[in-house]
Amino acid sequence: MSMLVEENAAKHRYEILVDDALAGFTAYLPRAEVLVFTHTEVDPAFQNRGVGSALMRGALDQVRDQGQRVVPQCPFMHAYIERHSEYADLVTSLT
């Protein structure tokens, strides 16, 4: 099973492809250098297979590489960051 996370800037979301099929996404609202993540969805056919975690890891790694920060309003992303403290430095608030 191959997984690829890529940004779909036109739709303001990061998408995860599993064997070339769209398996899920995490949506954001861009605010300057901050991305406000609002919603994450994984197709039921791909749930409980690590797809959601791979999506979070891929999206957060790309955010870090681009020098941006996140506001994790999405409960799934918020919980993921709480469990993976290596991403805590990316969290900020809107001022």
mmCIF file with all atom_site columns, C-alpha atoms in Angstrom, residues 3-4 7 12 16 29 41 48 75 82:
data_model
loop_
_atom_site.group_PDB
_atom_site.id
_atom_site.type_symbol
_atom_site.label_atom_id
_atom_site.label_alt_id
_atom_site.label_comp_id
_atom_site.label_asym_id
_atom_site.label_entity_id
_atom_site.label_seq_id
_atom_site.pdbx_PDB_ins_code
_atom_site.Cartn_x
_atom_site.Cartn_y
_atom_site.Cartn_z
_atom_site.occupancy
_atom_site.B_iso_or_equiv
_atom_site.pdbx_formal_charge
_atom_site.auth_seq_id
_atom_site.auth_comp_id
_atom_site.auth_asym_id
_atom_site.auth_atom_id
_atom_site.pdbx_PDB_model_num
ATOM 1  C CA . MET A 1 3  ? 0.627   6.533  0.491  1.00 0.00 ? 3  MET A CA 1
ATOM 2  C CA . LEU A 1 4  ? 1.355   10.012 -0.793 1.00 0.00 ? 4  LEU A CA 1
ATOM 3  C CA . GLU A 1 7  ? -1.082  19.875 -0.986 1.00 0.00 ? 7  GLU A CA 1
ATOM 4  C CA . HIS A 1 12 ? -6.998  24.637 0.493  1.00 0.00 ? 12 HIS A CA 1
ATOM 5  C CA . ILE A 1 16 ? -3.632  11.597 0.911  1.00 0.00 ? 16 ILE A CA 1
ATOM 6  C CA . LEU A 1 29 ? -7.929  28.317 5.839  1.00 0.00 ? 29 LEU A CA 1
ATOM 7  C CA . GLU A 1 41 ? -11.884 13.362 6.636  1.00 0.00 ? 41 GLU A CA 1
ATOM 8  C CA . ASN A 1 48 ? -8.214  1.993  10.766 1.00 0.00 ? 48 ASN A CA 1
ATOM 9  C CA . PRO A 1 75 ? -10.227 17.827 16.661 1.00 0.00 ? 75 PRO A CA 1
ATOM 10 C CA . GLU A 1 82 ? -1.054  16.173 21.491 1.00 0.00 ? 82 GLU A CA 1
#
